[in-house]
Coordinates of C-alpha atoms in Angstrom, one line a residue:
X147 CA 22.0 -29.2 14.4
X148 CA 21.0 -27.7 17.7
X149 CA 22.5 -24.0 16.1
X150 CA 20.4 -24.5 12.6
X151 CA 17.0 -25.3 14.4
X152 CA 17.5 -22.1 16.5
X153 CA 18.4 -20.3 13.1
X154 CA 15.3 -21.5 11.8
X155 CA 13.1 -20.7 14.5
X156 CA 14.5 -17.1 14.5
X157 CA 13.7 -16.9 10.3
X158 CA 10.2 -18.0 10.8
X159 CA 7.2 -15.6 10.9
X160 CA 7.7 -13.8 8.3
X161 CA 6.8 -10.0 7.6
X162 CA 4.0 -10.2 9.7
X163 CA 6.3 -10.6 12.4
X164 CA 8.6 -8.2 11.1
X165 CA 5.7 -5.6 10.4
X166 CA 5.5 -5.3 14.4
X167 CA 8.9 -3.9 14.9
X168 CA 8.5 -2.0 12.0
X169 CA 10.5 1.3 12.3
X170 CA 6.8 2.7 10.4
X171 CA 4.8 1.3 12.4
X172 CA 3.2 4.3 13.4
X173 CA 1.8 4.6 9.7
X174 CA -1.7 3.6 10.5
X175 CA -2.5 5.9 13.2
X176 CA -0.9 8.4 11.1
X177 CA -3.3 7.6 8.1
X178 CA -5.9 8.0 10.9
X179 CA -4.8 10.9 11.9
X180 CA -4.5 12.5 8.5
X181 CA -7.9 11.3 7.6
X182 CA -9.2 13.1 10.4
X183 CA -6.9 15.9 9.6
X184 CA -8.4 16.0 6.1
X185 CA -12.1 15.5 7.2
X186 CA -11.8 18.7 9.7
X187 CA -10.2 20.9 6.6
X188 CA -12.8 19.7 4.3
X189 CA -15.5 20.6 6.3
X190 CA -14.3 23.9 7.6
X191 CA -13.4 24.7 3.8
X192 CA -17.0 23.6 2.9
X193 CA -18.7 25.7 5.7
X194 CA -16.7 28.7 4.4
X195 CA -17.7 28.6 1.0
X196 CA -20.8 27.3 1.6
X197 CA -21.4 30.5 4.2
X198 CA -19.7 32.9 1.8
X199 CA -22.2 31.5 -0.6
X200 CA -24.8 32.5 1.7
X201 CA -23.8 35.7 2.5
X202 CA -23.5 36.6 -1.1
X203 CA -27.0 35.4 -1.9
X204 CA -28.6 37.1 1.5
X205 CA -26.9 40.6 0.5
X206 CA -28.2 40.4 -2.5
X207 CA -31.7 39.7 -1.7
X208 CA -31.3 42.5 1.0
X209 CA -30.2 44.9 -1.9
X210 CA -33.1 44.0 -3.9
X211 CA -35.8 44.8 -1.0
X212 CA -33.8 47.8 -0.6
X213 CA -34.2 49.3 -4.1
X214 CA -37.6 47.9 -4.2
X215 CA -38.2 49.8 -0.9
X216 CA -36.6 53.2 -2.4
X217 CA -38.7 52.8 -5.5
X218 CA -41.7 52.3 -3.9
X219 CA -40.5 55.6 -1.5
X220 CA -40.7 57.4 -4.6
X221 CA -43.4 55.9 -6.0
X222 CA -45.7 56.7 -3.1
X223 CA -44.4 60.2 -2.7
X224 CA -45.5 60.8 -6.5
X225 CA -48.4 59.2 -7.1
X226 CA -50.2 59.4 -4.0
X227 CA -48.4 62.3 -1.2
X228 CA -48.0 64.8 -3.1
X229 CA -51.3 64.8 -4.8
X230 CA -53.0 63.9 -1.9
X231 CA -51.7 66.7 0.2
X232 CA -52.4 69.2 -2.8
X233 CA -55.5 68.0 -3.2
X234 CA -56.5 67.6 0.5
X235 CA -54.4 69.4 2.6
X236 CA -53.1 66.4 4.7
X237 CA -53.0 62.6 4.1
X238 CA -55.9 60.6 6.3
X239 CA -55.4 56.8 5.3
X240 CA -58.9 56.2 7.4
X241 CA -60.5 58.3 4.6
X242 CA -61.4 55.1 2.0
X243 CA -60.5 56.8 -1.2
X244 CA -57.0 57.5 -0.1
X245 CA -56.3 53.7 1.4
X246 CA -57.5 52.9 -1.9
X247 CA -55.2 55.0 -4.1
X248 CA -52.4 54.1 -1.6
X249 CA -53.0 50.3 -2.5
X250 CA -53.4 50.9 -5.7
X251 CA -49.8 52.4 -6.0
X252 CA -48.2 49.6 -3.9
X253 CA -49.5 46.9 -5.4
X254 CA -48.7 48.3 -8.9
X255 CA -45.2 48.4 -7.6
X256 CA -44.8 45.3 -6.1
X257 CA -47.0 43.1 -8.6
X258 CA -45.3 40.1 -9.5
X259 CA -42.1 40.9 -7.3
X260 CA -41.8 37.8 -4.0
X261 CA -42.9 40.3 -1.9
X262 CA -44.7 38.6 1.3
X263 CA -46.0 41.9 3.3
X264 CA -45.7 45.4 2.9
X265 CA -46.3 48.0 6.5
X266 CA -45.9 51.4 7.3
X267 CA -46.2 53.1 10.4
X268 CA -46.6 56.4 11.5
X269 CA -45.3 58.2 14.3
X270 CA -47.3 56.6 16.9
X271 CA -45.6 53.3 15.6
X272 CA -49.4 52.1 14.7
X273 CA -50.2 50.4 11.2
X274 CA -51.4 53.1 9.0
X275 CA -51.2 50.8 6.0
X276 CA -50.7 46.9 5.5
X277 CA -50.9 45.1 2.3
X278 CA -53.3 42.7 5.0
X279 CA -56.5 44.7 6.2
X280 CA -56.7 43.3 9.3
X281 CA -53.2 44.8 10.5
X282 CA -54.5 48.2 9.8
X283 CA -54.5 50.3 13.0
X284 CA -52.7 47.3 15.4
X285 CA -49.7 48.1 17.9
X286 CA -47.4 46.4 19.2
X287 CA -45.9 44.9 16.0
X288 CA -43.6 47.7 15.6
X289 CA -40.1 46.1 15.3
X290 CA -37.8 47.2 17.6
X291 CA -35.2 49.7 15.6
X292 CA -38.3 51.4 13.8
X293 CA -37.8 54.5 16.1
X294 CA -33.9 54.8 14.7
X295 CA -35.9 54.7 11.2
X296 CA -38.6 57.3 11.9
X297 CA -35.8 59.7 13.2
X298 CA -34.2 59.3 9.0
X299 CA -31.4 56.9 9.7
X300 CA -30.6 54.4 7.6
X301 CA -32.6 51.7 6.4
X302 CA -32.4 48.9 8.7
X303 CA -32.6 44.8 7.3
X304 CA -32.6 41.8 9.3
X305 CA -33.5 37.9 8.6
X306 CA -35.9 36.1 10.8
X307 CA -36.0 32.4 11.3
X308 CA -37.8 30.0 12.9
X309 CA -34.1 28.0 13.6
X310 CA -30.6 28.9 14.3
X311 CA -28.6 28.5 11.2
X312 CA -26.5 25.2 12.0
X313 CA -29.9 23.6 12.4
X314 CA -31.6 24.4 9.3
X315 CA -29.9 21.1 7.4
X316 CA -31.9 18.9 9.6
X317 CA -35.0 20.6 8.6
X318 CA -34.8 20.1 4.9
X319 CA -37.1 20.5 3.1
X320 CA -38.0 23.9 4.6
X321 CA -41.6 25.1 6.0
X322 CA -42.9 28.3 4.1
X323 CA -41.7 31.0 6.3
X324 CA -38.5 29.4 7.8
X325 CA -36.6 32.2 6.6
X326 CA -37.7 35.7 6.1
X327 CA -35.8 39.0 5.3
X328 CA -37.4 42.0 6.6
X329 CA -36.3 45.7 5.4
X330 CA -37.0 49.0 7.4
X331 CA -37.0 51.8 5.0
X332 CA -37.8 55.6 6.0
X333 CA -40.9 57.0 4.1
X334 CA -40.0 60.3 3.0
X335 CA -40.3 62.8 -0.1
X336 CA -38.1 63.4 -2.7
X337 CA -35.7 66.2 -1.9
X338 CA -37.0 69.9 -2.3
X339 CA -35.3 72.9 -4.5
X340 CA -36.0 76.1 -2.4
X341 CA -33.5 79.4 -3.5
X342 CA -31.0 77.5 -5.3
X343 CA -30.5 75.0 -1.8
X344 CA -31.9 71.3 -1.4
X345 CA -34.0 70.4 1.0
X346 CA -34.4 67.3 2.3
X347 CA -38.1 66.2 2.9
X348 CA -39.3 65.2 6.3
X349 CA -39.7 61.9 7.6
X350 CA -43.7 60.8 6.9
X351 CA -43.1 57.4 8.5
X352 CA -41.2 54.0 8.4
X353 CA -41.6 51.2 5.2
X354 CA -41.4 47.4 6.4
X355 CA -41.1 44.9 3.4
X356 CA -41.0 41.2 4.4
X357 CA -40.0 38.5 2.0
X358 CA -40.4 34.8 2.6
X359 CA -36.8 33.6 1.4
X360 CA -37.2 30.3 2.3
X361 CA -37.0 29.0 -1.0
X362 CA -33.8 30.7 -1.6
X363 CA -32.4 29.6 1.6
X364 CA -33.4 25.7 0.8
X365 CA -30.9 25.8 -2.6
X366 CA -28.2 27.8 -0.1
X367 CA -28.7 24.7 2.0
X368 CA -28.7 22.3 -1.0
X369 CA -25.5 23.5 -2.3
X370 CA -23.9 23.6 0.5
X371 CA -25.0 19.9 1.0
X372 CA -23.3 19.5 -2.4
X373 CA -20.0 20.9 -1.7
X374 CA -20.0 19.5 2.0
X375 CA -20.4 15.7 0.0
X376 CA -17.7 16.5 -2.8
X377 CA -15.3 17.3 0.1
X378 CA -16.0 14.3 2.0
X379 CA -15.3 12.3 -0.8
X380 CA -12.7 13.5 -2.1
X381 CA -11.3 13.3 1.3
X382 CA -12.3 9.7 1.9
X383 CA -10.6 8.9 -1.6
X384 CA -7.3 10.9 -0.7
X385 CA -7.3 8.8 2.5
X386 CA -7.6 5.9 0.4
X387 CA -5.1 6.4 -1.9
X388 CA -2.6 7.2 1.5
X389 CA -3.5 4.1 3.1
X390 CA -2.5 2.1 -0.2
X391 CA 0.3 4.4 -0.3
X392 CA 1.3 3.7 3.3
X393 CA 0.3 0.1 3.2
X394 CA 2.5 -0.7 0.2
X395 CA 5.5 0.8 1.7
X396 CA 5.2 -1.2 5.1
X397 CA 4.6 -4.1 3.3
X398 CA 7.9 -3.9 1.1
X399 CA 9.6 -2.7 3.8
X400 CA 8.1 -5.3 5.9
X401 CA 9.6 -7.8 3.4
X402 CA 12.7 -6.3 3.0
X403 CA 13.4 -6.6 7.0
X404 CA 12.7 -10.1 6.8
X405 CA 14.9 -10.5 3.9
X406 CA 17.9 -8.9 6.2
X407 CA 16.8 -11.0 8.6
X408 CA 16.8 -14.0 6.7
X409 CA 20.6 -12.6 5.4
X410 CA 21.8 -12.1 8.9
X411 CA 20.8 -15.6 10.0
X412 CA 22.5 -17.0 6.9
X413 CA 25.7 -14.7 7.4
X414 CA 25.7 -15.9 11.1
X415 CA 25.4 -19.7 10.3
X416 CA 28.1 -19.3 7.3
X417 CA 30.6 -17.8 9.8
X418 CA 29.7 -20.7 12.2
X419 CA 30.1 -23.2 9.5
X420 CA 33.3 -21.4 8.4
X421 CA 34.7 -21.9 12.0
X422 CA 33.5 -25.2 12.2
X423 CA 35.5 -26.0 8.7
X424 CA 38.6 -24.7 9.9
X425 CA 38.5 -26.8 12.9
X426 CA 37.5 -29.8 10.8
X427 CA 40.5 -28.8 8.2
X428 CA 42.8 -28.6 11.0
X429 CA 41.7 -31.7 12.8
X430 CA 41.5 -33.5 9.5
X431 CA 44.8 -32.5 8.5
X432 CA 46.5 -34.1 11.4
X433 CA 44.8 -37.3 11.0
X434 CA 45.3 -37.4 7.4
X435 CA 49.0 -38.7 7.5
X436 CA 49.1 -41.3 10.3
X437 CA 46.0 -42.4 8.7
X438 CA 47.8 -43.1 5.3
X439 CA 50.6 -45.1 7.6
X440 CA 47.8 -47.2 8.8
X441 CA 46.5 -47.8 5.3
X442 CA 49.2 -48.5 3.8
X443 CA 50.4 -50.8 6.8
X444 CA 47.3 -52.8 6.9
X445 CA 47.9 -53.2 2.6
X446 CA 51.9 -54.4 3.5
X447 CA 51.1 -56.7 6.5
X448 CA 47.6 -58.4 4.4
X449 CA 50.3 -59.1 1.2
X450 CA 52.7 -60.7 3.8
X451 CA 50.2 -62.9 5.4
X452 CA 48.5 -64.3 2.5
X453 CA 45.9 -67.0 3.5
X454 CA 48.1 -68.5 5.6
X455 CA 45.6 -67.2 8.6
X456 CA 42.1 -66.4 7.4
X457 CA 41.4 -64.6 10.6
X458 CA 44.1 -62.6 10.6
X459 CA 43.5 -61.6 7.0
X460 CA 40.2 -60.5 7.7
X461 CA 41.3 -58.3 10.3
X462 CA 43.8 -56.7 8.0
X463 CA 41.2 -56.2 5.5
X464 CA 38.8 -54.5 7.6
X465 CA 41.4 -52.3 9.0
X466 CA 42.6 -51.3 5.8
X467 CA 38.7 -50.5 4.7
X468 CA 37.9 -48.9 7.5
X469 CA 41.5 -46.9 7.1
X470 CA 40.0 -46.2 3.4
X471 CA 36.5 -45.3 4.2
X472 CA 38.2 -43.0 7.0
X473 CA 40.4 -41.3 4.4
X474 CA 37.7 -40.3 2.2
X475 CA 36.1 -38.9 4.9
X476 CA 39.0 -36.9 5.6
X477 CA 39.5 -35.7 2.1
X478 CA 35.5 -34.7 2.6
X479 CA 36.3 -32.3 5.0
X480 CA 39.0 -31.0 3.6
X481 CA 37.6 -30.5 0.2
X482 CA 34.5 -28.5 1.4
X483 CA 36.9 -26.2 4.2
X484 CA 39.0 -25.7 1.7
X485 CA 37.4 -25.2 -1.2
X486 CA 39.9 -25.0 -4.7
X487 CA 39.9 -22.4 -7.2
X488 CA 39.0 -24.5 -10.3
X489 CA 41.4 -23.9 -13.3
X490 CA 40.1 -22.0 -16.5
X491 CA 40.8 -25.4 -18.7
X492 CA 39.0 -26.7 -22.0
X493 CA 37.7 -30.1 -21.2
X494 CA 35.1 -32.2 -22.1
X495 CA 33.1 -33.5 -19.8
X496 CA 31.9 -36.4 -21.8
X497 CA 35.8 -38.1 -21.4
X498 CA 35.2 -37.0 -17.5
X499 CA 32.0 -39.3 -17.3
X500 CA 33.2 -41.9 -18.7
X501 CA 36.4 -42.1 -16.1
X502 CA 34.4 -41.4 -13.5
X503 CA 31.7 -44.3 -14.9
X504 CA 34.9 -46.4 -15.5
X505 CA 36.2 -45.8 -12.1
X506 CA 33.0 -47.0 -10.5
X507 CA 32.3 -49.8 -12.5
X508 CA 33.4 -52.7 -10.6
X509 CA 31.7 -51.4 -7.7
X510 CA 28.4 -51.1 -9.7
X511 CA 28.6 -54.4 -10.8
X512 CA 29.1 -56.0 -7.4
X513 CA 26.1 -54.2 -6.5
X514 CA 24.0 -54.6 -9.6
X515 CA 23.9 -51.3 -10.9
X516 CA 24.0 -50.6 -14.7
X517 CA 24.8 -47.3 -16.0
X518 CA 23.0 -45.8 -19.3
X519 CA 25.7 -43.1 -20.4
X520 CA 23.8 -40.8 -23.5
X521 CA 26.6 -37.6 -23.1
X522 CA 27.0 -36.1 -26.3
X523 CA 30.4 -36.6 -27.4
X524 CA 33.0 -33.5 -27.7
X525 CA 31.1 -31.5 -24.9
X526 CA 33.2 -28.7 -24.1
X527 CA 33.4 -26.9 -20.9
X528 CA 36.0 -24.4 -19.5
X529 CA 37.3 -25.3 -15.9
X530 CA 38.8 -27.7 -13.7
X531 CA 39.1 -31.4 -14.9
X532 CA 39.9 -33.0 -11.7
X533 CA 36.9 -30.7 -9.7
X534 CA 34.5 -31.9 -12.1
X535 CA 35.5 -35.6 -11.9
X536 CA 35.1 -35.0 -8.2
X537 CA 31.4 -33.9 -8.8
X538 CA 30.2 -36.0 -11.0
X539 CA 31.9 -39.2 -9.3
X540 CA 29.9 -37.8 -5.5
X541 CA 26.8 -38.0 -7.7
X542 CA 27.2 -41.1 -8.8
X543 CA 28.1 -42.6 -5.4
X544 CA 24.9 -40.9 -4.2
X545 CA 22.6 -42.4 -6.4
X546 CA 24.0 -45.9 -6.5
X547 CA 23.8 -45.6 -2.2
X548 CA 20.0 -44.3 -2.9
X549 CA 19.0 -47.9 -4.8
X550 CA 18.2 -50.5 -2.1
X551 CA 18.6 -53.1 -4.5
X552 CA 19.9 -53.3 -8.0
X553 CA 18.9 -50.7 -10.6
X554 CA 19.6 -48.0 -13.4
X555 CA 21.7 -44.5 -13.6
X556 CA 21.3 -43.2 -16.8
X557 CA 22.9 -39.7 -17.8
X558 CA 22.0 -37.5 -20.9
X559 CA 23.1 -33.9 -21.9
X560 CA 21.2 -31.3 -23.7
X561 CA 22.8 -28.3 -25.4
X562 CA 20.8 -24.7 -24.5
X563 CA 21.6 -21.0 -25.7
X564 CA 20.4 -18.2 -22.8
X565 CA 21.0 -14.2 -23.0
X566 CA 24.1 -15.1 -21.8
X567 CA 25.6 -17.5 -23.8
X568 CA 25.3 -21.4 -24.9
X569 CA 25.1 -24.0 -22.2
X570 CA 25.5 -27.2 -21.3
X571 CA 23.3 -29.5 -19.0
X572 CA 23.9 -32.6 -17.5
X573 CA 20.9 -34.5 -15.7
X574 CA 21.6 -38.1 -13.8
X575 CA 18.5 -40.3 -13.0
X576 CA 18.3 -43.1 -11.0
X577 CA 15.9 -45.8 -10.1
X578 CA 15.3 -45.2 -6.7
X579 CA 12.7 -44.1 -4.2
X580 CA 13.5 -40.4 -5.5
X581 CA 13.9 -36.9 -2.6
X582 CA 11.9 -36.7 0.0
X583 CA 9.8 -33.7 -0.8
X584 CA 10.1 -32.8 3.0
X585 CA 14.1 -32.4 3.6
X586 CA 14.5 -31.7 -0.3
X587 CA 15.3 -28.1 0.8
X588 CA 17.9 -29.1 3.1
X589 CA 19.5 -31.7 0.8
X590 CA 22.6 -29.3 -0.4
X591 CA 23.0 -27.8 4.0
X592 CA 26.6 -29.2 4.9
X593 CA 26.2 -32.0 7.6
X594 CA 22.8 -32.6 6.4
X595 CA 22.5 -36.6 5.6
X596 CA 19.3 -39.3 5.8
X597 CA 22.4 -41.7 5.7
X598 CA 24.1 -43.9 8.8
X599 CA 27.8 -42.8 9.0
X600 CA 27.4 -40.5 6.2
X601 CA 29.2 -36.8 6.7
X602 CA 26.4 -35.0 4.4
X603 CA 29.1 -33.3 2.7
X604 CA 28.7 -35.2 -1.2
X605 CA 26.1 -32.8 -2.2
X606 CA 27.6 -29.5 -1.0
X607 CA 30.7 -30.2 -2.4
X608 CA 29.4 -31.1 -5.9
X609 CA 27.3 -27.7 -5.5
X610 CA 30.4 -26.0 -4.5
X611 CA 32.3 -27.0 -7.3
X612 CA 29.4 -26.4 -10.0
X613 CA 28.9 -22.6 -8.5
X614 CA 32.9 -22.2 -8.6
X615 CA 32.1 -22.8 -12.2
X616 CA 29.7 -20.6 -13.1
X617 CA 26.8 -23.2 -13.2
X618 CA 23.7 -24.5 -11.2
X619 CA 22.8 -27.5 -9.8
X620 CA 18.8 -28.4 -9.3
X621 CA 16.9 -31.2 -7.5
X622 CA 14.1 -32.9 -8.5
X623 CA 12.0 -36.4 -8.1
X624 CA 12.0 -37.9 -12.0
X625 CA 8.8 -38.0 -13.9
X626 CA 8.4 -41.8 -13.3
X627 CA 10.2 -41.8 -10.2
X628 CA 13.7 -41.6 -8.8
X629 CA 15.7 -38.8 -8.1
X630 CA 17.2 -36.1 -10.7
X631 CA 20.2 -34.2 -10.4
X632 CA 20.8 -31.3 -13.1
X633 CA 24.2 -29.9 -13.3
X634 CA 24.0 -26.8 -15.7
X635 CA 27.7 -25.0 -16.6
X636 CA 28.4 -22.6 -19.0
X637 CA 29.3 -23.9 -22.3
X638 CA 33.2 -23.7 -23.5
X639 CA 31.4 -21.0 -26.6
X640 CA 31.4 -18.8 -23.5
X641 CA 35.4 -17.7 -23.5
X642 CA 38.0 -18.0 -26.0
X643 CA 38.0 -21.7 -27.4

């Protein structure tokens, strides 16, 4: 008892236990890991399109300005340089009627375009024209690479912003002027054709077009917003789905591991209850034949004395009960050590009942318990007649032992057909108390008994024997009370008849 109770203890706890020295059970901080794995790739991924997004739509813009800027280069040479200097000599913007004709021809250009500010300086790096009066003639508003521009290098474009780019997203929605692209453009004249060469006209001063691409910047910003949730999500569902996945397989292998567990403890008990049998068997076996001597002495010298001395005679007959409660203890143990191949027999286990029911009569009677037999006749099984006379007679004892006082066994059989072939169940049902539901699990463990002097070996052999041939045996209270055993074996329609 002492080894089952540790066996028990160890089998308790179940997977959670089991989940703690779980060979995965690094799988959480793993999912973490990979979450945050995932969340880092998502993002950087997001950024990159999102800034490659950005880039695409900036260079655009900043090729627009420029071919707006080139245009207008040519459009102000045109229209108002070269008449002007034909006409006039030089170009004078302080003169009225030439500021006038200048605006004229920008804004004619420009109409309708998102242009925010057009400049142009001259040499001096003063405003000499401004789409705003008020800038007309003002210093110190030169940007800083105008000189590169007034030498005839190439046009120069930058973006100005009130914030640094990574900060821009907490500002949404955008201020008018957040973001604006400015382009510096030399203002020159259209190549000249002098003696079959081309000559490149000279530098009249530097065009500065500002846009306010704010707007533009805003659905940049948006987008990227867009792609930076879509990643997140789809991240936090991928995460999901490995958690479950993780999850699931700690969890069945969680069960499994307490399912080997549960087998080990069972494999180690077996192989202690094998060890224990063959003691048993051996011990049993020595004490089986002096045991017969005194038996059969105590029957010899109880014929010989007769009633000639009552006190003697009831000395003899409690040896020779004793002797014969002793030697079916014996046969007890021996019968579950050693357990007997049953033979492959036709017999019909209604003619069993009824030897075994015969057999027990006169002890039922003494003790006032009727039997209801309603076995269908000619109720074949293949197996071992003698094995199955021992089971049924052990259930029999065991419920006349469970009736305090006087009662009922009754027995019926049922016929049955499963996938694997027709079968044949037996179900005995006394009148007692019925199982306790609390040790009904333990019921069918060897040396388990709620009896005084009992060896708790009747129903593990009966289950031995019904397992040896082919069949189950269940335990159950009965619907009006008492308890049920059900002995199911195959029926004889199973093998050759």
């Amino acid at each position: 008892m002492v080894f089952g109770k540790k066996e028990n203890q160890q089998g308790q706890g179940g997977p959670e236990k089991a989940e703690e020295s779980l060979p995965l059970s690094y799988a959480r901080t793993l999912s973490w890991l990979s979450l945050l794995f995932i969340l880092l790739t998502s993002l950087a991924l997001s950024f990159f399109i999102s800034s490659s997004v950005r880039e695409t739509l900036m260079r655009g813009q900043v090729d627009f300005a420029r071919l707006l800027a080139e245009n207008l280069n040519s459009q102000i040479f045109r229209r108002f340089a070269l008449p002007t200097i034909l006409a006039n000599g030089r170009i004078s913007l302080r003169q009225p009627t030439q500021y006038e004709r200048l605006d004229n021809v920008v804004k004619s250009v420009i109409e309708g375009l998102p242009v925010e500010k057009l400049r142009i300086y001259d040499f001096s790096h003063l405003v000499a024209y401004s789409t705003k009066k008020d800038e007309i003639g003002k210093t110190g508003v030169a940007p800083a690479n105008l000189e590169d521009v007034l030498e005839g290098h190439a046009a120069k474009s930058e973006i100005i912003s009130r914030y640094p780019h990574w900060q821009a997203p907490f500002h949404v929605p955008l201020d008018k002027g957040s973001f604006v692209l400015r382009v510096l453009f030399p203002l020159k004249g259209e190549p000249i054709s002098a003696n079959g060469k081309e000559i490149e006209a000279p530098v009249m001063g530097a065009l500065e077009l500002t846009q306010d691409i704010t707007d533009d910047y805003e659905r940049v910003l948006a987008f990227q917003g867009i792609i930076v949730v879509m990643c997140l999500l789809s991240s936090v569902v991928l995460f999901g789905l490995l958690l479950m996945l993780i999850h699931r397989a700690e969890r069945v292998l969680a069960e499994r591991m307490h399912k080997n567990r549960q087998l080990e403890n069972q494999i180690h008990s077996n192989e202690k209850l094998v060890s224990m049998g063959r003691v048993v068997a051996s011990i049993a076996h020595e004490i089986r034949n002096p045991l017969g001597i005194i038996r059969s002495s105590a029957e010899l010298l109880q014929r010989r004395a007769g009633k000639t001395d009552p006190g003697t005679n009831r000395i003899l007959e409690a040896i020779y009960d004793e002797s014969v409660r002793l030697s079916q203890t014996v046969n007890d143990f021996l019968d579950y050590a050693r357990p007997r191949q049953p033979r492959d027999d036709l017999v019909d286990v209604s003619l069993v009942l009824d030897q075994a029911t015969g057999f027990l009569q006169d002890e039922f009677s003494r003790r006032g318990v009727a039997v209801e037999n309603d076995v269908e006749r000619a109720l074949f099984v293949r197996g071992d007649k003698d094995l199955l006379y021992r089971a049924f007679y052990n259930i029999l004892i065991n419920g006349q032992q469970a009736m305090d006082s006087p009662g009922i066994i009754k027995i019926c059989s049922k016929r049955k057909k499963d996938e694997n072939g027709p079968l044949v169940i037996l179900e005995f049902l006394d009148s007692g108390k019925g199982f306790d539901p609390d040790i009904m699990d333990n019921l069918m463990d060897p040396f388990f008994t709620t009896k005084d002097g009992g060896t708790g070996l009747g129903l593990p052999i009966v289950k031995s024997i019904v397992l040896g041939h082919g069949g189950e045996i269940e335990l159950e209270n009965g619907p009006d009370g008492g308890a049920l055993v059900r002995v199911i074996l195959p029926g004889a329609g199973e093998k050759n008849e």
